[in-house]
Coordinates of N, CA and C in Angstrom, one line a residue:
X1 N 68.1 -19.1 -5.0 CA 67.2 -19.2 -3.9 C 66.7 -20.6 -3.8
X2 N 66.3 -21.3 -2.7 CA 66.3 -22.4 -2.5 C 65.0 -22.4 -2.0
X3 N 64.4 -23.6 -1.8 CA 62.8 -23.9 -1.8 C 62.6 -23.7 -0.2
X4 N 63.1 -23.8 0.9 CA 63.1 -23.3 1.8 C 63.2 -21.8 2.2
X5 N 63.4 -20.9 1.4 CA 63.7 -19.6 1.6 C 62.2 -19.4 0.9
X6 N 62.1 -19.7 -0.3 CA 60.3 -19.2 -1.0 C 59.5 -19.4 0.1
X7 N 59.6 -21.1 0.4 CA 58.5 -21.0 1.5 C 58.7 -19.7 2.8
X8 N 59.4 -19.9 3.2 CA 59.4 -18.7 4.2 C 58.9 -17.8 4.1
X9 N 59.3 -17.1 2.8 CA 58.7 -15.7 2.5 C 57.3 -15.9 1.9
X10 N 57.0 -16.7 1.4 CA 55.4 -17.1 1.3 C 54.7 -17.2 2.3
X11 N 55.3 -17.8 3.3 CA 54.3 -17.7 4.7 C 54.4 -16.6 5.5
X12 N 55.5 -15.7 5.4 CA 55.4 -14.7 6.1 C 54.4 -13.3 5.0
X13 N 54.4 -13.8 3.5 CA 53.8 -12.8 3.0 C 52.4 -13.1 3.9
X14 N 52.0 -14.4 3.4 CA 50.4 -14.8 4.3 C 50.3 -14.4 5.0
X15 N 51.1 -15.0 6.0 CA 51.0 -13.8 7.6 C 50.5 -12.4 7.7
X16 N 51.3 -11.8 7.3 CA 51.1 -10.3 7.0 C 49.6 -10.0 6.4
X17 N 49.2 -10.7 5.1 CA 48.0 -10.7 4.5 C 47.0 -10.9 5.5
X18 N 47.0 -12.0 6.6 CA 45.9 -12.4 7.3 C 46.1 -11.6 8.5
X19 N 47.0 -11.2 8.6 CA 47.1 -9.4 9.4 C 46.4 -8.4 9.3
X20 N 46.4 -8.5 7.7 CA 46.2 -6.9 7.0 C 44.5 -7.1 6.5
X21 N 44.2 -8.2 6.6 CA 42.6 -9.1 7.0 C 41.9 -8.5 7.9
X22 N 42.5 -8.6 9.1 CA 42.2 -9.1 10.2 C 41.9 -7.5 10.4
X23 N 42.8 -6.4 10.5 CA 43.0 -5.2 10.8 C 41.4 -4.7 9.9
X24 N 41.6 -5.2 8.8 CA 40.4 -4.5 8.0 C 39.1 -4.8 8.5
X25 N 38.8 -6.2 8.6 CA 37.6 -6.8 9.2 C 37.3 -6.3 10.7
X26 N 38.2 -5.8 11.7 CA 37.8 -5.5 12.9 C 37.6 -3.7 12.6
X27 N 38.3 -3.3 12.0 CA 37.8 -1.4 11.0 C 36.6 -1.7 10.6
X28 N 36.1 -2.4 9.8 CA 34.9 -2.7 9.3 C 33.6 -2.8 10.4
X29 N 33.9 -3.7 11.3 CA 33.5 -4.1 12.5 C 32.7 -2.9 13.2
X30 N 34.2 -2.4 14.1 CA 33.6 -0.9 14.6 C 33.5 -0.2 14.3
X31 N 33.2 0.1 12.7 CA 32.6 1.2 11.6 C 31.1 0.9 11.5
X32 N 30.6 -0.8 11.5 CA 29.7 -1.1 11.8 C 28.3 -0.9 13.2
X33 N 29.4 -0.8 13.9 CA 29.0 -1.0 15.4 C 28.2 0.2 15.6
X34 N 29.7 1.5 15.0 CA 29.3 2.6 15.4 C 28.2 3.2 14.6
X35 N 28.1 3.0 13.3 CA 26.9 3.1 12.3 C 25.5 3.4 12.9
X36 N 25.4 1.2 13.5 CA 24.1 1.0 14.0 C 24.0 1.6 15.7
X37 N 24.2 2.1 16.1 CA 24.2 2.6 17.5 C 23.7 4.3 17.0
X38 N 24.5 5.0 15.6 CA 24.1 6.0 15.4 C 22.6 5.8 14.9
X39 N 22.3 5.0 13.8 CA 20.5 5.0 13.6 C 19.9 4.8 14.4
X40 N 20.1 3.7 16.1 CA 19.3 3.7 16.4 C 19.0 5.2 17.5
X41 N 20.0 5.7 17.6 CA 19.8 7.1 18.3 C 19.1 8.0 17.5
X42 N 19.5 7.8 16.3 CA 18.7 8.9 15.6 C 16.6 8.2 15.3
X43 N 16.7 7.2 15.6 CA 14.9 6.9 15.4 C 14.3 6.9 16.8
X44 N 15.4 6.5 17.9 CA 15.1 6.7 18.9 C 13.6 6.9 19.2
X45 N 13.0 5.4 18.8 CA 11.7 5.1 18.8 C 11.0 4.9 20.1
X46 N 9.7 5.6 20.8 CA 9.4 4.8 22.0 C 8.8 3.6 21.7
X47 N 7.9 2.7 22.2 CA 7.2 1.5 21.7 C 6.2 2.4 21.3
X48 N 5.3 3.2 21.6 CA 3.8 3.6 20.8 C 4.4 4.2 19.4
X49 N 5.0 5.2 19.1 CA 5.7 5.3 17.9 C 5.9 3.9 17.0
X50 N 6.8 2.8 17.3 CA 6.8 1.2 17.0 C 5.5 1.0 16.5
X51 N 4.7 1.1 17.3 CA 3.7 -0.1 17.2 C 2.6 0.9 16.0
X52 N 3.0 2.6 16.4 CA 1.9 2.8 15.2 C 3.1 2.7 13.7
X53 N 3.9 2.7 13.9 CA 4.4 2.3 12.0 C 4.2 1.2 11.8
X54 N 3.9 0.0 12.6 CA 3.8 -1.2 12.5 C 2.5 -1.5 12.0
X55 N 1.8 -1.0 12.2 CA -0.1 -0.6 12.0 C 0.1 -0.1 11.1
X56 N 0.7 1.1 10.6 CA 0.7 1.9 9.1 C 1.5 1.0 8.4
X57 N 2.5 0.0 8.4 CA 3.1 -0.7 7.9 C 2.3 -1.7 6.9
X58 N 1.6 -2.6 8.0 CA 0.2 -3.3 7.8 C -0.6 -3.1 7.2
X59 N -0.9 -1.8 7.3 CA -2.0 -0.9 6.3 C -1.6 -1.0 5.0
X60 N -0.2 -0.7 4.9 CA 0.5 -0.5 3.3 C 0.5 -1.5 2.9
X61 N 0.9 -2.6 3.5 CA 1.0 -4.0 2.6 C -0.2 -4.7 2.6
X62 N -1.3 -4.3 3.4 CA -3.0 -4.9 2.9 C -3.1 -3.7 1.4
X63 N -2.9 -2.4 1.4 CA -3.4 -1.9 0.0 C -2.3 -1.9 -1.1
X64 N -1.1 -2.3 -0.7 CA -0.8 -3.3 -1.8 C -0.5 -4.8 -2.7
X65 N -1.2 -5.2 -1.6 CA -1.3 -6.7 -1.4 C -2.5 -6.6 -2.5
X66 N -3.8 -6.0 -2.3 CA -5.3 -6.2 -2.5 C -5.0 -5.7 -4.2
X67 N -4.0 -4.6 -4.3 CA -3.8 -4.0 -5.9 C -2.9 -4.9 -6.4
X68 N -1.8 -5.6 -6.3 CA -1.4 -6.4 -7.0 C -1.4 -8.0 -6.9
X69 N -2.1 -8.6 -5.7 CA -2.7 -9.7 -6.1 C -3.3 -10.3 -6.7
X70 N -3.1 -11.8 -7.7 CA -3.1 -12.3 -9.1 C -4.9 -12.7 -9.0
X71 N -5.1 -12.8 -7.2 CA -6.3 -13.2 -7.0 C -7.4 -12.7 -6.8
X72 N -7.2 -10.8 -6.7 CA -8.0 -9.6 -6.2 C -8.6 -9.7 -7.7
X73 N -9.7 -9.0 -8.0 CA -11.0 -8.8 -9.1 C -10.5 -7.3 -9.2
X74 N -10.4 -6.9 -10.4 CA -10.0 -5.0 -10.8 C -11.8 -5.2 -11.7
X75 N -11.9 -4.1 -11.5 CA -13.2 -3.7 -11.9 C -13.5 -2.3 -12.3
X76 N -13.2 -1.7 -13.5 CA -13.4 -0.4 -13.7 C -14.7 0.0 -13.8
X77 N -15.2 1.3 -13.3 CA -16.1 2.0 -13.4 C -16.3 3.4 -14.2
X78 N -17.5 3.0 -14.6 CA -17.1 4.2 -15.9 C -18.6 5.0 -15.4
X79 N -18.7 6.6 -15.6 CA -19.9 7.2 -15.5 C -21.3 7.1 -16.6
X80 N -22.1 6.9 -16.1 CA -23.3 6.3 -16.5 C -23.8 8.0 -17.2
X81 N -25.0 8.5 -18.5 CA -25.1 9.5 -19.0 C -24.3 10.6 -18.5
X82 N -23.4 11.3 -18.6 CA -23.0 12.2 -18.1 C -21.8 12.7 -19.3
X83 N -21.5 14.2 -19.1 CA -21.0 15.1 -20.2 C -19.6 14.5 -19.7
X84 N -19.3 14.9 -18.7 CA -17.7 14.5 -18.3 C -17.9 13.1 -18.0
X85 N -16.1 12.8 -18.4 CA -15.8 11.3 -18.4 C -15.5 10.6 -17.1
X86 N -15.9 10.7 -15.8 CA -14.8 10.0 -14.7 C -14.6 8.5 -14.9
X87 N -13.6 7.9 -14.4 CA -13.4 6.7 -14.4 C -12.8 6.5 -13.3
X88 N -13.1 5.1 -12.6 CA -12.5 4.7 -11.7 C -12.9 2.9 -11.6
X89 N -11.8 2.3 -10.6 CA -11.1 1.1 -10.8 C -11.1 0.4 -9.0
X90 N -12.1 -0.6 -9.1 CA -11.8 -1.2 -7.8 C -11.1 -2.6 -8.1
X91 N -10.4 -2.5 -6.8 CA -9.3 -3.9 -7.3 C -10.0 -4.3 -5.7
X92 N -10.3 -5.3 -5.8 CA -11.3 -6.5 -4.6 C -10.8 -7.6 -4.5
X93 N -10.4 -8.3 -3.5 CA -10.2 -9.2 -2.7 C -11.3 -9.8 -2.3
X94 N -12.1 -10.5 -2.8 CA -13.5 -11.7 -2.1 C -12.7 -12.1 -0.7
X95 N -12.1 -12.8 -0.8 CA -11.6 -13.5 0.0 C -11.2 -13.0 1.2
X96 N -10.3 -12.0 1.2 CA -10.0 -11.3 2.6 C -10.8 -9.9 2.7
X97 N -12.4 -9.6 2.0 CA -13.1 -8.4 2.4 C -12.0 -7.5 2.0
X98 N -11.0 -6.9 1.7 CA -10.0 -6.1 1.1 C -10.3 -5.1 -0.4
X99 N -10.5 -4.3 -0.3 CA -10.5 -3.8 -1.8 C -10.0 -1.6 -1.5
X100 N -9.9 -1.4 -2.7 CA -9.0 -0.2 -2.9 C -9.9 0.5 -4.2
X101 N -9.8 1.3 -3.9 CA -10.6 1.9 -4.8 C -10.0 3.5 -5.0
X102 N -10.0 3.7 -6.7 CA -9.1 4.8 -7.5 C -10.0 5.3 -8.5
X103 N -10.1 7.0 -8.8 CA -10.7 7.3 -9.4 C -10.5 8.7 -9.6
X104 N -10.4 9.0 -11.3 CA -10.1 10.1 -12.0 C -11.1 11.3 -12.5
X105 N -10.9 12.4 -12.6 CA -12.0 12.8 -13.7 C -13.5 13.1 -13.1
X106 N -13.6 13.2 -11.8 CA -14.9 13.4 -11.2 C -15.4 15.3 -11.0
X107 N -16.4 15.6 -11.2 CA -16.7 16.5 -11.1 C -17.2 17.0 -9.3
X108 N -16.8 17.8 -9.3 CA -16.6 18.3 -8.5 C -17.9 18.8 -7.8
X109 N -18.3 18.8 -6.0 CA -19.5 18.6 -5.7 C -20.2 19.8 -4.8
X110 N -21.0 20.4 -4.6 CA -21.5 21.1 -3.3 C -21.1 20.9 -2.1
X111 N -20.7 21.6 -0.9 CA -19.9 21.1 0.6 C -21.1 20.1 0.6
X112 N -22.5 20.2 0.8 CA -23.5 19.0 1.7 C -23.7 18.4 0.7
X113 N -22.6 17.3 -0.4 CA -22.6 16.4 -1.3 C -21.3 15.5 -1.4
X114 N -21.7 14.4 -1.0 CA -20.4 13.4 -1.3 C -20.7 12.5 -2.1
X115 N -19.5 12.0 -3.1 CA -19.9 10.8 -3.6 C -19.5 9.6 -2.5
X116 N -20.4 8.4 -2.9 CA -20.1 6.9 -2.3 C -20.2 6.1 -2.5
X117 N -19.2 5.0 -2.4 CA -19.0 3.8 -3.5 C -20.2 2.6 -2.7
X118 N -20.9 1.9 -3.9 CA -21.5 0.2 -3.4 C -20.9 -1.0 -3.6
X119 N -21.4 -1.7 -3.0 CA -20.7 -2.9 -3.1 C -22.4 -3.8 -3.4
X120 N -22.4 -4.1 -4.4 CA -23.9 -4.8 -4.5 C -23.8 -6.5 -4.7
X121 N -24.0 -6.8 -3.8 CA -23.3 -8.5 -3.5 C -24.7 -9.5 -4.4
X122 N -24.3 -10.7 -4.6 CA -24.7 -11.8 -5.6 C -26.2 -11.7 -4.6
X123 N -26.9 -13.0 -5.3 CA -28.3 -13.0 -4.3 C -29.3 -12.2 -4.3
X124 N -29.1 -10.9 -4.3 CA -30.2 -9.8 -4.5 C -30.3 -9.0 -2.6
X125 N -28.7 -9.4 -2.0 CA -28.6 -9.1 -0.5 C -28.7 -7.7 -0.7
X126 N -28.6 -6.6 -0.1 CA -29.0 -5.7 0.6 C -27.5 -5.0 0.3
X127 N -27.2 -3.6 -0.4 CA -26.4 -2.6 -1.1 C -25.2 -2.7 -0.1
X128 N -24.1 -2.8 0.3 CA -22.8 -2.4 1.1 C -22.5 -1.2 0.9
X129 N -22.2 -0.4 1.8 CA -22.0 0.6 1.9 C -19.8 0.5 1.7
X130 N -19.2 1.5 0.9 CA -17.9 0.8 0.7 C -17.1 2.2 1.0
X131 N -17.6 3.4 1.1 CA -17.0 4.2 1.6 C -17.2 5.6 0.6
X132 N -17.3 6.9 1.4 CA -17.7 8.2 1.3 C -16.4 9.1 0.7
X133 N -16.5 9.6 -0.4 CA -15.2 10.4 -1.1 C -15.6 11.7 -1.9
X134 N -14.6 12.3 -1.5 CA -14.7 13.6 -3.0 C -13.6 14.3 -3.1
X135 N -13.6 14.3 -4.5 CA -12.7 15.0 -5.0 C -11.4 16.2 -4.6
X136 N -10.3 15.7 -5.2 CA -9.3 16.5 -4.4 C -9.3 18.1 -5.7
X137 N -8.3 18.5 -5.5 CA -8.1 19.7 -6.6 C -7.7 18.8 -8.0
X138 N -7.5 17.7 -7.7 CA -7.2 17.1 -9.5 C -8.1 15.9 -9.9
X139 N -9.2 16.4 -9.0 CA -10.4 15.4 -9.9 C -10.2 14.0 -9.4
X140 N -9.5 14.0 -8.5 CA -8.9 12.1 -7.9 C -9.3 11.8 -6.9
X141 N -10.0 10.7 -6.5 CA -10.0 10.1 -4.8 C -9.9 9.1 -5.2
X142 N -9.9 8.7 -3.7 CA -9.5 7.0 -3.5 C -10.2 6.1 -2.2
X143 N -10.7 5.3 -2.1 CA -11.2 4.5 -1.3 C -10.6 3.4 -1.2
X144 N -9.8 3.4 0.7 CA -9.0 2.5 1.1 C -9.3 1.4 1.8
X145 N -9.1 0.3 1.7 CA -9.7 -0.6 2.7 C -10.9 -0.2 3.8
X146 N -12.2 -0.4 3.0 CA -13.2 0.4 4.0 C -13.9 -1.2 4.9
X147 N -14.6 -1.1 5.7 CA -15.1 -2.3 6.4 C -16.0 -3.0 5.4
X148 N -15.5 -4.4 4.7 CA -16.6 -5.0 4.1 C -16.5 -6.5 4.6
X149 N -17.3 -7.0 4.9 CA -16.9 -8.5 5.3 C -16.7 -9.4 4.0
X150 N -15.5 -10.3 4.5 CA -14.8 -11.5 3.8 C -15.7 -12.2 3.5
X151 N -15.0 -13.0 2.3 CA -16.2 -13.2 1.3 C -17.7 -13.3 0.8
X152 N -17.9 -11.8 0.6 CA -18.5 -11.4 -0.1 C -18.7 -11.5 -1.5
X153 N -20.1 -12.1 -2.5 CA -19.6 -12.3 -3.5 C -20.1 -10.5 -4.2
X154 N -19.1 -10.1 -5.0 CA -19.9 -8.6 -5.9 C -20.3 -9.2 -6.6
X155 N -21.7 -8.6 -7.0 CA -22.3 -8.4 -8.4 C -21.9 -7.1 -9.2
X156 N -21.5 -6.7 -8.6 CA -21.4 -5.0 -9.1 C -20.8 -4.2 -8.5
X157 N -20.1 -2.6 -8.1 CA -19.6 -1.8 -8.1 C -20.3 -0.7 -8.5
X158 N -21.1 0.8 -7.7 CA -21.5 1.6 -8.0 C -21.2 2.6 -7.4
X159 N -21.3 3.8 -8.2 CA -20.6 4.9 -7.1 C -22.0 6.2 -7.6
X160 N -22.4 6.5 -6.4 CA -23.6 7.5 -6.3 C -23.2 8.7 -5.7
X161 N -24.2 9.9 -6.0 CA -24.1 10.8 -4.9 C -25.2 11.2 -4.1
X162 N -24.4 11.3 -2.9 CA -25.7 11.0 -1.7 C -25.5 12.4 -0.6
X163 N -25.8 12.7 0.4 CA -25.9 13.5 1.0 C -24.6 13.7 1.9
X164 N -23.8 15.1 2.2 CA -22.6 14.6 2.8 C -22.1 13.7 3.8
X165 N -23.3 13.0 4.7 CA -22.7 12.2 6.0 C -23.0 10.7 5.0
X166 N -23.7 10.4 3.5 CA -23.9 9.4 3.4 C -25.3 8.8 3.7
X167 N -25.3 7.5 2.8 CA -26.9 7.2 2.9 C -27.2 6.1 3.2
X168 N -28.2 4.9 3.8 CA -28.0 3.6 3.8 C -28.5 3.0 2.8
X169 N -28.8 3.8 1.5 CA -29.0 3.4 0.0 C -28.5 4.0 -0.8
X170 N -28.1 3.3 -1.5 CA -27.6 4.3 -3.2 C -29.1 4.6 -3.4
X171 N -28.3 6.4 -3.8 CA -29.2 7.2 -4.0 C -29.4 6.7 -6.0
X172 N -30.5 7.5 -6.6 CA -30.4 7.5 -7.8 C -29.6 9.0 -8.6
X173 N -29.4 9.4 -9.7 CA -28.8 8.4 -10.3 C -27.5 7.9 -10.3
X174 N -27.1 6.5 -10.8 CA -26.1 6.3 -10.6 C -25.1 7.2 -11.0
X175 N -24.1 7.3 -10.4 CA -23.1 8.1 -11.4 C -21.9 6.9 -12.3
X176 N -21.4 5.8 -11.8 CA -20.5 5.4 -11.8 C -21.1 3.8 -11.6
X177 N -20.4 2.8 -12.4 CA -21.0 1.3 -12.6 C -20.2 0.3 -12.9
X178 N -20.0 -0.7 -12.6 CA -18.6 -1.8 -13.3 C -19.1 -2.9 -12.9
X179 N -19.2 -3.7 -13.2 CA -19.7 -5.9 -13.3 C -18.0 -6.4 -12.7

């Protein structure tokens, strides 16, 4: 065989290869095409649907932004005299008013009794109110991004129980305390 003959059949293997390329990549293609035409029929989203996951979306990445940011303050809270142990953990953002709040081990309350967490700021300013909770069937609640204005400095973290609509003071006694 002569060097003129290899080449040939070298460029016609190629040929064939950038055929058998070509044939795949455009299968690929409208395997593609047809894929995303099927998801989007199946979410077959209107805009208000859109725009509320977009909002819950938002929501999720402020309360996980505020828990694992290097720059959010965690602050556990432990129960003040009391037979049972609860504990709970605010992770606080000064900076963007943002905080989450987690909590185990709570005793369980009368219907016209809620617990509610404080936000007791530097200065000797006036209690924040940080949001109303109670217990699920496993002793757990949580307090999500409630309204607190941006930077705020805490002195403290308290969780009281107060009357079920809530109080514009921590009530005494404390239940729950963290620096």
């Amino acid at each position: 065989m002569d060097d003129d003959e290899g080449n040939i059949r070298t460029s016609t293997a190629l040929a064939w290869i950038g055929w058998i390329l070509a044939v795949i990549f455009l299968a690929s293609a409208a395997w593609l095409a047809h894929r995303m035409a099927f998801v989007r029929g199946e979410l077959n989203l209107s805009e208000g649907d859109a725009t509320q996951l977009r909002v819950q979306l938002q929501h999720a990445e402020k309360i996980v932004g505020v828990v694992t940011s290097p720059d959010a303050s965690h602050v556990v809270l432990t129960e003040t005299g009391q037979p049972m142990h609860p504990v709970g953990e605010v992770s606080w953002q000064k900076n963007q008013g943002t905080l989450v709040f987690l909590a185990a081990g709570l005793r369980p309350l009368p219907a016209n009794r809620t617990y509610e967490l404080w936000l007791l700021p530097t200065g000797g300013k006036a209690p924040i109110p940080a949001g109303l909770f109670r217990p699920n069937e496993d002793r757990g609640a949580t307090v999500v991004l409630p309204p607190i204005p941006a930077n705020t400095d805490a002195k403290q973290f308290i969780v009281t129980e107060e009357p079920a609509g809530g109080s514009t003071t921590p009530s005494l006694p404390i239940v729950m305390e963290g620096r």
